[in-house]
């Protein structure tokens, strides 16, 4: 599971994929506003499939073989 997507565990929940990225951004002062915008319905709905596409093809970006 962790090989397929980023996981973020908090005291109350576990977030995965695009939702984990958004939560991390919202936890960083410089990226809070960006994370908040990404969490809005039109953006998170676009970010989830985009995240899956990048995660599925990450070897193309890192020159690693699966």
XYZ file of N, CA and C in Angstrom:
198
model
N 0.827 -1.206 0.000
C 0.000 0.000 0.000
C 0.864 1.261 0.000
N 1.880 1.297 0.850
C 2.737 2.486 0.895
C 3.570 2.638 -0.369
N 3.794 1.530 -1.091
C 4.532 1.620 -2.347
C 3.665 2.253 -3.435
N 2.352 2.179 -3.271
C 1.438 2.704 -4.269
C 1.117 4.183 -4.060
N 1.117 4.599 -2.802
C 0.788 5.991 -2.517
C 1.400 6.426 -1.198
N 1.551 7.724 -1.052
C 2.026 8.318 0.187
C 0.970 8.118 1.263
N 1.389 7.773 2.464
C 0.477 7.639 3.602
C 0.877 8.634 4.679
N -0.107 9.251 5.293
C 0.107 10.168 6.409
C -0.787 9.715 7.549
N -0.181 9.362 8.670
C -0.940 8.937 9.841
C -0.937 10.061 10.870
N -2.115 10.448 11.305
C -2.260 11.436 12.376
C -2.829 10.721 13.601
N -3.071 11.461 14.644
C -3.638 10.866 15.853
C -5.052 10.343 15.610
N -5.753 10.936 14.644
C -7.162 10.587 14.450
C -7.476 9.856 13.153
N -6.557 9.859 12.180
C -6.879 9.253 10.888
C -5.613 8.935 10.099
N -5.793 8.147 9.057
C -4.725 7.866 8.099
C -5.189 8.386 6.746
N -4.360 9.201 6.128
C -4.682 9.788 4.818
C -3.752 9.176 3.789
N -4.250 9.025 2.584
C -3.438 8.445 1.528
C -3.519 9.248 0.248
N -2.459 9.160 -0.543
C -2.442 9.775 -1.864
C -2.574 11.282 -1.837
N -3.468 11.777 -2.683
C -3.668 13.223 -2.815
C -4.141 13.838 -1.501
N -4.941 13.102 -0.746
C -5.433 13.630 0.530
C -4.280 13.813 1.519
N -3.291 12.927 1.465
C -2.114 13.078 2.325
C -1.303 14.303 1.920
N -1.154 14.518 0.618
C -0.425 15.701 0.139
C -1.111 16.971 0.616
N -2.428 17.016 0.502
C -3.183 18.196 0.938
C -3.000 18.424 2.436
N -3.088 17.357 3.239
C -2.927 17.496 4.694
C -1.519 17.974 5.055
N -0.512 17.476 4.355
C 0.856 17.922 4.610
C 0.993 19.401 4.274
N 0.463 19.810 3.140
C 0.526 21.235 2.752
C -0.171 22.110 3.782
N -1.316 21.654 4.262
C -2.060 22.451 5.239
C -1.341 22.535 6.578
N -0.416 21.615 6.819
C 0.345 21.642 8.062
C 1.603 22.490 7.999
N 1.952 22.949 6.812
C 3.150 23.770 6.644
C 2.749 25.227 6.434
N 3.275 26.134 7.247
C 2.849 27.539 7.153
C 2.961 28.149 5.754
N 4.023 27.863 5.037
C 4.190 28.464 3.715
C 3.249 27.870 2.668
N 2.761 26.670 2.915
C 1.893 26.000 1.942
C 0.448 25.879 2.409
N 0.117 26.469 3.555
C -1.228 26.313 4.101
C -2.303 26.763 3.116
N -2.154 27.934 2.537
C -3.165 28.456 1.617
C -3.291 27.562 0.389
N -2.158 27.105 -0.141
C -2.167 26.192 -1.287
C -2.892 24.895 -0.925
N -2.609 24.351 0.243
C -3.281 23.138 0.708
C -4.759 23.339 0.898
N -5.136 24.483 1.421
C -6.556 24.785 1.614
C -7.263 24.844 0.256
N -6.640 25.510 -0.717
C -7.250 25.577 -2.055
C -7.371 24.189 -2.671
N -6.341 23.370 -2.526
C -6.391 22.019 -3.083
C -7.472 21.165 -2.438
N -7.841 21.484 -1.213
C -8.854 20.687 -0.520
C -10.278 21.012 -0.968
N -10.452 22.096 -1.717
C -11.785 22.465 -2.192
C -12.248 21.474 -3.256
N -13.549 21.192 -3.311
C -14.071 20.138 -4.197
C -13.592 20.159 -5.650
N -13.564 21.248 -6.351
C -13.137 21.088 -7.747
C -11.667 20.704 -7.869
N -10.840 21.156 -6.946
C -9.406 20.885 -7.038
C -9.039 19.495 -6.546
N -9.601 19.059 -5.423
C -9.270 17.730 -4.902
C -9.782 16.657 -5.849
N -10.899 16.906 -6.511
C -11.437 15.933 -7.471
C -10.524 15.795 -8.683
N -9.808 16.846 -9.043
C -8.832 16.772 -10.129
C -7.500 16.217 -9.642
N -7.148 16.541 -8.399
C -5.863 16.126 -7.851
C -5.784 14.623 -7.622
N -6.864 13.988 -7.203
C -6.829 12.547 -6.910
C -6.441 11.708 -8.130
N -7.108 11.871 -9.282
C -6.667 11.070 -10.443
C -5.281 11.472 -10.946
N -4.941 12.753 -10.824
C -3.610 13.202 -11.231
C -2.546 12.559 -10.348
N -2.801 12.500 -9.046
C -1.867 11.852 -8.124
C -1.691 10.386 -8.503
N -2.797 9.679 -8.767
C -2.721 8.265 -9.135
C -1.910 8.066 -10.417
N -2.092 8.967 -11.382
C -1.348 8.887 -12.638
C 0.151 9.040 -12.393
N 0.524 10.028 -11.609
C 1.939 10.260 -11.306
C 2.499 9.092 -10.491
N 1.757 8.612 -9.498
C 2.229 7.506 -8.665
C 2.411 6.238 -9.497
N 1.495 5.992 -10.405
C 1.559 4.799 -11.246
C 2.765 4.846 -12.197
N 3.164 6.052 -12.578
C 4.248 6.220 -13.540
C 5.489 6.860 -12.935
N 5.654 6.751 -11.618
C 6.759 7.444 -10.959
C 8.117 6.974 -11.458
N 8.218 5.746 -11.950
C 9.507 5.277 -12.457
C 9.935 6.081 -13.684
N 8.995 6.639 -14.414
C 9.326 7.488 -15.573
C 10.013 8.784 -15.113
N 9.670 9.237 -13.918
C 10.192 10.497 -13.405
C 11.512 10.322 -12.663
N 11.801 9.099 -12.208
C 12.983 8.874 -11.376
C 14.035 7.997 -12.039
N 13.791 7.552 -13.264
C 14.703 6.660 -13.988
C 14.923 5.346 -13.268
N 13.899 4.872 -12.531
C 13.985 3.593 -11.843
C 13.107 2.589 -12.562
N 13.528 1.327 -12.492
C 12.717 0.257 -13.064
C 11.861 -0.338 -11.968
N 10.659 -0.775 -12.331
C 9.770 -1.398 -11.351
C 10.186 -2.794 -11.030
